[in-house]
Coordinates of C-alpha atoms and ligand atoms in Angstrom, one line a residue:
X1 CA 110.5 99.2 -1.3
X2 CA 108.1 100.8 -3.7
X3 CA 104.4 100.7 -3.6
X4 CA 103.5 98.9 -6.8
X5 CA 100.2 97.2 -7.0
X6 CA 100.1 98.6 -10.6
X7 CA 103.8 97.7 -11.5
X8 CA 104.0 96.6 -15.1
X9 CA 106.0 93.4 -15.1
X10 CA 106.8 91.1 -18.1
X11 CA 108.5 87.8 -18.0
X12 CA 110.3 85.9 -20.7
X13 CA 109.9 82.3 -19.5
X14 CA 112.6 80.8 -21.6
X15 CA 113.6 77.2 -22.3
X16 CA 117.0 77.8 -20.8
X17 CA 116.9 81.2 -19.3
X18 CA 114.1 83.3 -17.8
X19 CA 114.1 87.1 -17.5
X20 CA 111.8 89.5 -15.8
X21 CA 111.5 93.3 -16.6
X22 CA 109.4 96.2 -15.4
X23 CA 108.5 99.7 -16.6
X24 CA 110.0 102.4 -14.5
X25 CA 108.1 105.7 -13.7
X26 CA 108.8 107.1 -17.1
X27 CA 107.6 104.0 -18.9
X28 CA 111.1 102.7 -19.7
X29 CA 111.6 98.9 -19.6
X30 CA 114.3 97.8 -17.2
X31 CA 115.6 94.3 -16.5
X32 CA 115.1 93.1 -13.0
X33 CA 117.8 91.1 -11.1
X34 CA 117.2 87.9 -9.2
X35 CA 118.3 87.0 -5.7
X36 CA 121.8 85.9 -7.2
X37 CA 122.3 89.3 -8.6
X38 CA 121.8 88.2 -12.2
X39 CA 119.5 89.3 -14.9
X40 CA 119.1 85.9 -16.4
X41 CA 117.8 83.0 -14.3
X42 CA 118.5 79.5 -15.6
X43 CA 115.2 77.7 -16.1
X44 CA 116.4 74.7 -14.2
X45 CA 114.6 73.2 -11.2
X46 CA 116.2 71.0 -8.6
X47 CA 113.7 69.0 -6.5
X48 CA 115.2 67.9 -3.3
X49 CA 113.2 66.1 -0.6
X50 CA 113.4 69.1 1.7
X51 CA 113.6 72.0 -0.7
X52 CA 113.3 73.2 -4.4
X53 CA 116.1 75.0 -5.9
X54 CA 115.7 77.2 -9.1
X55 CA 118.3 78.8 -11.2
X56 CA 122.0 79.0 -11.0
X57 CA 122.4 76.7 -7.9
X58 CA 120.3 74.1 -9.7
X59 CA 122.6 74.2 -12.7
X60 CA 125.5 73.7 -10.3
X61 CA 123.9 70.4 -9.1
X62 CA 123.8 69.1 -12.6
X63 CA 127.0 67.2 -12.0
X64 CA 125.9 65.4 -9.1
X65 CA 122.1 65.2 -8.8
X66 CA 120.9 64.8 -12.3
X67 CA 118.2 62.5 -11.5
X68 CA 116.5 65.3 -9.5
X69 CA 116.9 68.0 -12.1
X70 CA 114.4 69.3 -14.6
X71 CA 116.0 71.1 -17.4
X72 CA 114.4 72.5 -20.6
X73 CA 110.9 71.7 -19.2
X74 CA 109.5 74.3 -21.7
X75 CA 110.1 71.7 -24.4
X76 CA 107.6 69.5 -22.8
X77 CA 105.0 72.1 -22.2
X78 CA 101.7 70.8 -23.6
X79 CA 102.5 67.3 -22.5
X80 CA 100.8 65.7 -19.5
X81 CA 104.0 65.1 -17.6
X82 CA 107.6 66.1 -17.9
X83 CA 109.4 63.4 -19.8
X84 CA 111.5 62.4 -16.8
X85 CA 110.6 61.4 -13.2
X86 CA 112.4 63.5 -10.6
X87 CA 113.4 61.7 -7.4
X88 CA 110.8 59.1 -8.3
X89 CA 107.9 61.5 -9.0
X90 CA 106.4 62.7 -12.2
X91 CA 105.5 66.4 -12.6
X92 CA 103.5 68.2 -15.0
X93 CA 105.4 70.8 -17.0
X94 CA 103.2 73.6 -15.6
X95 CA 104.4 72.9 -12.2
X96 CA 108.0 73.1 -13.2
X97 CA 107.3 76.4 -15.0
X98 CA 105.5 77.4 -12.0
X99 CA 108.5 76.9 -9.7
X100 CA 110.7 79.0 -12.1
X101 CA 108.1 81.8 -12.3
X102 CA 107.6 81.6 -8.5
X103 CA 111.4 82.3 -8.0
X104 CA 111.2 85.3 -10.2
X105 CA 108.0 86.5 -8.4
X106 CA 109.7 86.2 -5.0
X107 CA 113.0 87.7 -6.2
X108 CA 111.5 90.7 -8.0
X109 CA 108.9 91.4 -5.4
X110 CA 111.9 92.3 -3.1
X111 CA 112.7 95.2 -5.5
X112 CA 109.2 96.1 -6.6
X113 CA 107.0 95.4 -3.6
X114 CA 104.0 93.0 -4.0
X115 CA 102.6 92.7 -7.4
X116 CA 100.7 90.0 -9.0
X117 CA 99.8 90.9 -12.6
X118 CA 102.2 89.9 -15.3
X119 CA 102.5 89.3 -18.9
X120 CA 104.3 86.2 -19.9
X121 CA 105.9 85.5 -23.3
X122 CA 105.5 82.4 -25.5
X123 CA 107.2 81.4 -28.8
X124 CA 105.0 82.5 -31.6
X125 CA 105.2 78.9 -32.8
X126 CA 103.5 77.7 -29.5
X127 CA 100.1 76.0 -30.2
X128 CA 97.0 76.7 -28.2
X129 CA 97.6 73.8 -25.8
X130 CA 101.1 75.2 -25.0
X131 CA 99.8 78.8 -24.5
X132 CA 97.2 77.6 -22.1
X133 CA 99.8 75.5 -20.2
X134 CA 102.0 78.7 -20.0
X135 CA 99.2 80.7 -18.6
X136 CA 98.5 77.9 -16.1
X137 CA 102.2 77.9 -15.0
X138 CA 101.9 81.6 -14.3
X139 CA 98.7 81.0 -12.2
X140 CA 100.5 78.3 -10.3
X141 CA 103.4 80.6 -9.4
X142 CA 100.9 82.9 -7.7
X143 CA 100.4 85.4 -10.6
X144 CA 97.4 86.8 -12.3
X145 CA 98.3 86.5 -16.0
X146 CA 97.2 89.6 -17.7
X147 CA 98.0 88.2 -21.1
X148 CA 100.5 86.2 -23.0
X149 CA 102.4 87.7 -25.9
X150 CA 104.5 86.2 -28.6
X151 CA 108.3 86.5 -28.0
X152 CA 109.1 88.0 -31.5
X153 CA 106.4 90.5 -31.2
X154 CA 107.6 91.5 -27.8
X155 CA 111.1 91.8 -29.3
X156 CA 109.8 94.1 -32.1
X157 CA 107.9 96.2 -29.6
X158 CA 110.9 96.6 -27.3
X159 CA 113.1 97.4 -30.5
X160 CA 110.4 100.0 -31.5
X161 CA 110.6 101.5 -28.1
X162 CA 114.3 101.7 -28.1
X163 CA 114.3 103.2 -31.6
X164 CA 112.0 105.9 -30.5
X165 CA 109.0 104.7 -32.6
X166 CA 106.6 104.6 -29.5
X167 CA 107.3 108.2 -28.5
X168 CA 104.9 111.0 -29.4
X169 CA 107.2 112.3 -32.0
X170 CA 108.4 108.9 -33.3
X171 CA 105.0 107.6 -34.1
X172 CA 103.6 108.3 -37.7
X173 CA 107.1 107.5 -39.0
X174 CA 107.3 105.4 -42.1
X175 CA 106.3 101.7 -42.4
X176 CA 109.1 99.2 -41.7
X177 CA 109.4 95.6 -42.2
X178 CA 111.5 93.7 -39.5
X179 CA 112.5 90.1 -39.6
X180 CA 112.8 88.8 -36.1
X181 CA 115.3 85.8 -35.9
X182 CA 115.1 84.4 -32.4
X183 CA 117.5 81.4 -31.7
X184 CA 117.4 80.7 -27.9
X185 CA 118.5 77.7 -26.0
X186 CA 115.7 75.3 -26.9
X187 CA 113.5 76.9 -29.5
X188 CA 113.8 78.7 -32.8
X189 CA 111.3 81.3 -34.0
X190 CA 111.3 83.5 -37.1
X191 CA 108.8 86.2 -37.6
X192 CA 108.2 88.9 -40.2
X193 CA 106.6 92.0 -38.5
X194 CA 105.5 95.2 -40.0
X195 CA 105.9 98.2 -37.8
X196 CA 103.5 100.9 -39.0
X197 CA 103.7 104.0 -36.8
X198 CA 102.8 102.4 -33.4
X199 CA 101.2 99.4 -34.8
X200 CA 103.0 96.1 -34.8
X201 CA 101.6 93.6 -37.3
X202 CA 102.9 90.1 -37.5
X203 CA 102.9 89.1 -41.2
X204 CA 104.1 85.5 -41.0
X205 CA 105.7 83.4 -38.4
X206 CA 107.3 80.0 -38.2
X207 CA 109.7 78.1 -36.1
X208 CA 110.8 74.9 -34.5
X209 CA 110.0 74.1 -30.9
X210 CA 112.8 71.6 -30.8
X211 CA 115.8 73.5 -32.2
X212 CA 118.1 75.8 -30.1
X213 CA 121.5 76.3 -28.5
X214 CA 121.2 73.1 -26.6
X215 CA 121.4 71.2 -29.9
X216 CA 124.7 73.0 -30.7
X217 CA 125.9 72.0 -27.2
X218 CA 124.8 68.4 -27.8
X219 CA 127.0 68.3 -31.1
X220 CA 130.1 69.1 -29.0
X221 CA 129.1 66.8 -26.2
X222 CA 128.6 63.9 -28.8
X223 CA 131.9 64.7 -30.3
X224 CA 133.8 64.3 -27.0
X225 CA 131.7 61.2 -26.1
X226 CA 132.5 59.6 -29.4
X227 CA 136.2 60.3 -28.9
X228 CA 135.9 58.6 -25.5
X229 CA 134.3 55.6 -27.0
X230 CA 137.0 55.5 -29.7
X231 CA 139.8 55.6 -27.2
X232 CA 138.5 53.7 -24.3
X233 CA 135.4 51.8 -25.3
X234 CA 133.5 53.7 -22.6
X235 CA 130.6 56.1 -23.2
X236 CA 130.5 59.0 -20.6
X237 CA 126.8 59.6 -21.6
X238 CA 125.8 56.4 -19.8
X239 CA 126.1 58.4 -16.4
X240 CA 123.7 61.3 -16.3
X241 CA 125.9 63.1 -13.8
X242 CA 129.0 62.8 -16.0
X243 CA 126.9 63.8 -18.9
X244 CA 125.5 66.9 -17.0
X245 CA 129.0 68.0 -16.0
X246 CA 130.1 67.5 -19.6
X247 CA 127.2 69.4 -20.9
X248 CA 128.1 72.4 -18.8
X249 CA 131.7 72.3 -20.1
X250 CA 130.4 72.1 -23.7
X251 CA 128.2 75.0 -23.2
X252 CA 131.1 77.0 -21.9
X253 CA 133.3 76.0 -24.7
X254 CA 130.5 77.0 -27.2
X255 CA 130.5 80.5 -25.7
X256 CA 134.3 80.7 -25.9
X257 CA 134.1 79.8 -29.5
X258 CA 131.8 82.8 -30.1
X259 CA 134.7 85.0 -29.0
X260 CA 137.8 82.9 -29.9
X261 CA 139.1 80.7 -32.5
X262 CA 139.5 77.6 -30.4
X263 CA 138.4 76.0 -27.2
X264 CA 139.5 72.9 -25.2
X265 CA 137.2 70.4 -23.7
X266 CA 137.9 67.7 -21.3
X267 CA 136.0 64.8 -19.9
X268 CA 136.8 62.5 -17.1
X269 CA 135.0 59.1 -16.7
X270 CA 135.9 56.0 -14.8
X271 CA 139.5 57.1 -14.3
X272 CA 140.1 57.9 -18.0
X273 CA 140.4 61.3 -19.5
X274 CA 139.9 62.8 -22.9
X275 CA 141.1 66.3 -23.9
X276 CA 140.0 67.8 -27.1
X277 CA 140.7 71.0 -28.8
X278 CA 138.0 72.3 -31.1
X279 CA 138.4 75.1 -33.4
X280 CA 135.6 77.4 -34.4
X281 CA 135.8 76.1 -38.0
X282 CA 135.3 72.5 -36.7
X283 CA 132.4 73.5 -34.5
X284 CA 130.7 75.2 -37.3
X285 CA 131.1 72.2 -39.5
X286 CA 129.6 69.9 -36.8
X287 CA 126.6 72.1 -36.5
X288 CA 126.1 73.3 -40.1
X289 CA 122.9 71.4 -40.6
X290 CA 121.3 72.9 -37.6
X291 CA 122.1 76.4 -38.9
X292 CA 120.9 75.4 -42.3
X293 CA 117.5 74.4 -40.7
X294 CA 117.1 77.9 -39.4
X295 CA 118.0 79.4 -42.8
X296 CA 115.5 77.2 -44.5
X297 CA 112.7 78.3 -42.1
X298 CA 113.8 81.9 -42.5
X299 CA 113.4 81.8 -46.2
X300 CA 110.1 80.2 -46.0
X301 CA 108.7 82.7 -43.6
X302 CA 109.8 85.6 -45.8
X303 CA 108.0 83.9 -48.7
X304 CA 105.0 83.4 -46.5
X305 CA 104.9 87.1 -45.7
X306 CA 104.9 87.8 -49.4
X307 CA 108.2 89.8 -49.2
X308 CA 111.6 89.7 -50.6
X309 CA 114.9 90.6 -48.7
X310 CA 114.9 93.9 -50.4
X311 CA 111.6 94.7 -48.6
X312 CA 113.2 93.9 -45.2
X313 CA 114.5 97.0 -43.4
X314 CA 115.9 95.3 -40.3
X315 CA 116.9 91.9 -39.2
X316 CA 116.5 91.8 -35.5
X317 CA 118.6 89.3 -33.6
X318 CA 117.0 87.8 -30.5
X319 CA 118.1 84.9 -28.3
X320 CA 121.5 84.1 -26.8
X321 CA 122.4 81.7 -29.6
X322 CA 122.5 84.6 -32.1
X323 CA 125.8 85.6 -30.5
X324 CA 127.4 82.8 -32.6
X325 CA 129.3 84.4 -35.4
X326 CA 127.9 81.7 -37.8
X327 CA 124.4 82.9 -37.3
X328 CA 125.3 86.5 -38.2
X329 CA 127.3 85.4 -41.2
X330 CA 124.5 83.1 -42.4
X331 CA 121.8 85.9 -42.2
X332 CA 124.2 88.4 -43.9
X333 CA 124.9 86.0 -46.7
X334 CA 121.2 85.2 -47.0
X335 CA 119.9 88.8 -47.0
X336 CA 122.7 90.9 -48.2
X337 CA 122.1 93.0 -45.1
X338 CA 123.9 93.6 -41.8
X339 CA 121.8 92.1 -38.9
X340 CA 120.8 94.5 -36.2
X341 CA 122.6 93.8 -32.8
X342 CA 121.6 97.1 -31.1
X343 CA 119.3 95.5 -28.5
X344 CA 120.4 93.0 -25.9
X345 CA 119.3 89.6 -27.4
X346 CA 118.6 88.2 -24.0
X347 CA 116.6 91.1 -22.5
X348 CA 114.7 92.4 -25.4
X349 CA 111.7 89.9 -25.1
X350 CA 111.1 90.6 -21.4
X351 CA 111.2 94.4 -22.2
X352 CA 108.6 94.0 -24.8
X353 CA 106.5 92.0 -22.3
X354 CA 106.8 94.7 -19.7
X355 CA 105.8 97.3 -22.3
X356 CA 102.7 95.1 -23.2
X357 CA 101.9 94.9 -19.4
X358 CA 102.2 98.7 -19.1
X359 CA 99.8 99.0 -21.9
X360 CA 97.3 96.8 -20.4
X361 CA 97.5 98.4 -17.0
X362 CA 97.4 101.9 -18.3
X363 CA 94.0 101.1 -19.8
X364 CA 93.1 101.7 -16.1
X365 CA 95.9 103.9 -15.0
X366 CA 97.0 106.1 -17.8
X367 CA 100.8 106.1 -18.5
X368 CA 103.4 104.1 -20.4
X369 CA 104.0 104.0 -24.2
X370 CA 101.0 103.2 -26.5
X371 CA 101.1 100.8 -29.3
X372 CA 99.0 98.2 -30.9
X373 CA 99.7 94.6 -31.7
X374 CA 98.2 92.5 -34.5
X375 CA 99.2 88.8 -34.7
X376 CA 98.7 85.9 -36.9
X377 CA 98.0 82.4 -35.9
X378 CA 101.0 80.1 -36.3
X379 CA 99.0 76.9 -36.9
X380 CA 95.9 76.1 -38.8
X381 CA 92.8 75.6 -36.7
X382 CA 90.3 72.9 -37.6
X383 CA 87.7 70.5 -36.6
X384 CA 87.5 66.8 -37.1
X385 CA 84.9 66.1 -39.7
X386 CA 83.6 63.1 -41.6
X387 CA 84.4 63.2 -45.2
X388 CA 81.2 62.3 -46.9
X389 CA 83.0 60.8 -49.9
X390 CA 85.7 58.7 -48.3
X391 CA 83.8 58.2 -45.0
X392 CA 87.1 58.9 -43.3
X393 CA 87.9 61.4 -40.7
X394 CA 89.8 64.5 -41.7
X395 CA 90.9 67.9 -40.4
X396 CA 88.6 70.4 -41.8
X397 CA 90.5 73.7 -41.6
X398 CA 88.6 76.7 -40.3
X399 CA 91.3 79.3 -39.8
X400 CA 94.4 78.7 -41.9
X401 CA 97.8 79.6 -40.5
X402 CA 99.0 83.1 -40.8
X403 CA 95.5 84.6 -40.6
X404 CA 95.3 87.9 -38.9
X405 CA 94.0 87.7 -35.3
X406 CA 91.4 88.1 -33.8
X407 CA 89.8 85.7 -36.3
X408 CA 86.4 84.2 -36.3
X409 CA 85.2 81.2 -38.3
X410 CA 82.0 79.2 -38.1
X411 CA 81.0 75.9 -39.1
X412 CA 77.6 74.3 -39.4
X413 CA 77.1 70.9 -37.7
X414 CA 73.9 69.0 -38.1
X415 CA 72.3 66.7 -35.6
X416 CA 72.1 63.2 -36.8
X417 CA 68.8 62.0 -35.3
X418 CA 65.6 63.6 -34.0
X419 CA 65.6 64.7 -30.4
X420 CA 69.5 64.7 -30.2
X421 CA 70.7 66.2 -27.0
X422 CA 74.3 66.7 -27.7
X423 CA 77.0 67.1 -30.3
X424 CA 80.7 66.6 -29.9
X425 CA 83.2 68.9 -31.6
X426 CA 86.8 67.9 -31.7
X427 CA 89.3 70.7 -32.3
X428 CA 92.6 70.2 -33.8
X429 CA 95.5 72.4 -34.8
X430 CA 98.0 71.7 -37.5
X431 CA 98.5 71.5 -41.3
X432 CA 97.8 67.8 -42.0
X433 CA 94.6 66.5 -43.4
X434 CA 94.8 63.5 -41.1
X435 CA 93.6 64.5 -37.6
X436 CA 96.0 62.0 -36.1
X437 CA 99.0 64.1 -37.3
X438 CA 97.6 67.3 -35.7
X439 CA 97.8 68.5 -32.3
X440 CA 94.6 67.6 -30.3
X441 CA 93.5 70.8 -28.6
X442 CA 90.4 69.4 -27.0
X443 CA 86.8 68.6 -27.3
X444 CA 83.7 70.6 -26.8
X445 CA 80.7 68.8 -26.0
X446 CA 77.5 70.7 -26.6
X447 CA 75.2 69.0 -24.1
X448 CA 72.4 71.3 -23.5
X449 CA 70.7 71.4 -26.9
X450 CA 67.0 72.3 -26.6
X451 CA 64.6 69.4 -26.6
X452 CA 62.8 68.0 -29.6
X453 CA 65.1 69.2 -32.3
X454 CA 64.4 67.4 -35.7
X455 CA 67.1 65.4 -37.3
X456 CA 69.7 67.4 -39.3
X457 CA 69.1 70.6 -37.3
X458 CA 71.9 73.0 -38.1
X459 CA 74.1 73.9 -35.1
X460 CA 76.5 76.8 -35.7
X461 CA 79.7 76.6 -34.0
X462 CA 81.7 79.7 -34.0
X463 CA 85.4 79.9 -33.1
X464 CA 87.0 82.9 -31.9
X465 CA 90.8 83.1 -32.0
X466 CA 92.0 85.9 -29.9
X467 CA 95.0 88.2 -30.4
X468 CA 97.0 86.1 -27.9
X469 CA 96.4 82.8 -29.7
X470 CA 93.8 81.6 -27.2
X471 CA 90.6 80.1 -28.4
X472 CA 87.0 80.3 -27.3
X473 CA 83.9 78.8 -28.7
X474 CA 80.3 79.9 -29.0
X475 CA 77.5 77.6 -30.2
X476 CA 74.3 78.7 -31.7
X477 CA 71.2 76.5 -32.4
X478 CA 69.8 77.7 -35.7
X479 CA 66.3 78.9 -35.5
X480 CA 66.4 79.4 -31.7
X481 CA 68.0 82.1 -29.6
X482 CA 70.0 79.7 -27.6
X483 CA 73.6 80.9 -27.6
X484 CA 76.0 78.7 -25.5
X485 CA 79.4 79.8 -24.4
X486 CA 81.4 76.6 -24.2
X487 CA 84.5 75.8 -22.4
X488 CA 86.9 73.4 -24.3
X489 CA 87.8 70.3 -22.4
X490 CA 91.4 70.3 -23.1
X491 CA 93.7 67.4 -23.6
X492 CA 96.5 67.1 -21.1
X493 CA 95.4 70.2 -19.2
X494 CA 95.3 70.5 -15.5
X495 CA 91.9 70.8 -13.8
X496 CA 90.9 73.9 -11.9
X497 CA 91.3 72.0 -8.6
X498 CA 94.8 70.7 -9.6
X499 CA 95.9 74.1 -10.6
X500 CA 94.6 75.5 -7.2
X501 CA 96.4 72.9 -5.2
X502 CA 99.7 73.4 -7.2
X503 CA 99.4 77.2 -6.7
X504 CA 99.0 76.6 -2.9
X505 CA 101.8 74.2 -2.9
X506 CA 104.4 76.2 -5.0
X507 CA 103.5 79.8 -4.3
X508 CA 101.7 79.4 -1.0
X509 CA 98.9 81.6 -2.3
X510 CA 95.2 81.1 -2.2
X511 CA 93.2 80.6 -5.5
X512 CA 92.1 83.7 -7.4
X513 CA 88.4 84.1 -7.4
X514 CA 88.3 83.6 -11.1
X515 CA 91.1 81.6 -12.8
X516 CA 92.2 84.1 -15.4
X517 CA 93.7 81.6 -17.8
X518 CA 90.3 79.8 -18.0
X519 CA 88.2 82.8 -19.0
X520 CA 88.7 82.0 -22.7
Ligands
ADP601 P1 115.9 80.8 -24.2 O1 115.0 81.9 -24.6 O2 115.5 79.6 -25.1 O3 115.8 80.3 -22.9 P2 118.2 82.5 -24.5 O4 117.7 83.5 -25.5 O5 118.4 82.9 -23.1 O6 117.3 81.2 -24.6 O7 119.5 81.9 -25.0 C1 120.2 80.9 -24.4 C2 121.1 80.1 -25.3 O8 122.0 81.1 -25.8 C3 121.9 79.1 -24.7 O9 121.9 78.0 -25.4 C4 123.3 79.6 -24.5 O10 124.2 78.7 -24.6 C5 123.3 80.5 -25.8 N1 124.3 81.6 -25.7 C6 124.4 82.6 -24.8 N2 125.6 83.3 -25.1 C7 126.2 82.7 -26.0 C8 127.4 83.1 -26.7 N3 128.1 84.0 -26.4 N4 127.7 82.2 -27.8 C9 126.9 81.2 -28.1 N5 125.8 80.8 -27.5 C10 125.4 81.6 -26.5
MG602 MG1 114.0 83.2 -25.7

């Protein structure tokens, strides 16, 4: 066992699979293996009364204990509770993410020795609320989260490393535009990055938090189920365990169809059986609209970056679902270029996260490849304001999407009456003018205004959007020296006490003196 208090570890907390990687003594990223001996850990949690099982063994239980299984909990990150009760109890998605990360921590500490600092990845498209929840999941798992990093950025960094751009001699090379197409199990992300020497600049990003390999599986599953209904008037989807078993079969068949022209599926339910042979062609037909959705977003993102296909030097394939031949073909047709498959699509994100962790840790220690990241925000950030003309509430956008981070914006609010003690700022994220259609990040109530302020005193509220997509707020009362750092009261977020008790419960570890994820 190594001594590794400074070990640089990055974790890709995926919707369907999670991966951990670290930097070896030469600064090279390597994937870690879990207790089962695998590099990929299914992000599936089984909650028994007497134990919690994470990963492959939890997946096996999908055919028999579906009512106790949390699957794709990342899709619910940002919500107060996971959409389904497990064994009669409701859990916040942070706790489910916490269990997954805790398994990775326990398993990898066997190889690395005790370490606590990590970088965790998030889809670029994650909004502020989901980023905060991801950091909280890391905290619950017993980690100190050094930073979060966007998955496509991490992928580009790892790609840059493997291409030698981060080495002493590789830096200073020409500027390259890379399009990162990441189709995982539950989310889709596309990002245009510029790699300029050792600088990684995101130009534009877009995606869909509800589109991924699972949707391809579901099409196969529905196809079998509909055949069942046609033949027997029975729907196997009525029984969650039967559905769970059928899903596993469909996922397998989908993988087969990436390698072969046909696959067979069978389903048994209430003594009846359906066997179905599916050709790759049929499968592609069943899922064409899903692929089209990714093509549409890809074209739009390229446009948002102000680039044409001829400007793109590489198309980087990330995510297990890019193994589907239809994805490669679609991108080839769209771009007229051959997509790059030189890096492992399931490991590249974790490698980038480990490189980022190395960078953050070497600020103290002094090793590992150096590079710089510049991000854009994936959603516009605004405040809820009263429109003086219509008297209606609207989203006043302060920082438009695809702005380079860190970004700052300020807005002047005015007190309504003399001697006013507080003002309330409501922060929203989204493109719509109607606040109700945006994601409610939270409120910031400025309570400690100096006494005796006249009516209509200007109050300057300054937003700082950091490189990692987290937000902080600073309030200044014009004409005074009062500057107040304000914590945002977040919607659906766990309190400090709740975080600490989940941390104790799941990781067995005491609270950190300061909650890192709260230092925004
Ligand atoms: P996430 O980051 O969302 O957890 P991953 O990048 O690990 O996802 O990709 C997982 C998805 O990739 C799953 O939906 C899985 O079925 C799919 N996948 C993995 N290998 C293949 C393959 N050979 N053919 C088709 N799909 C695959
Ligand atoms: Mg992924």
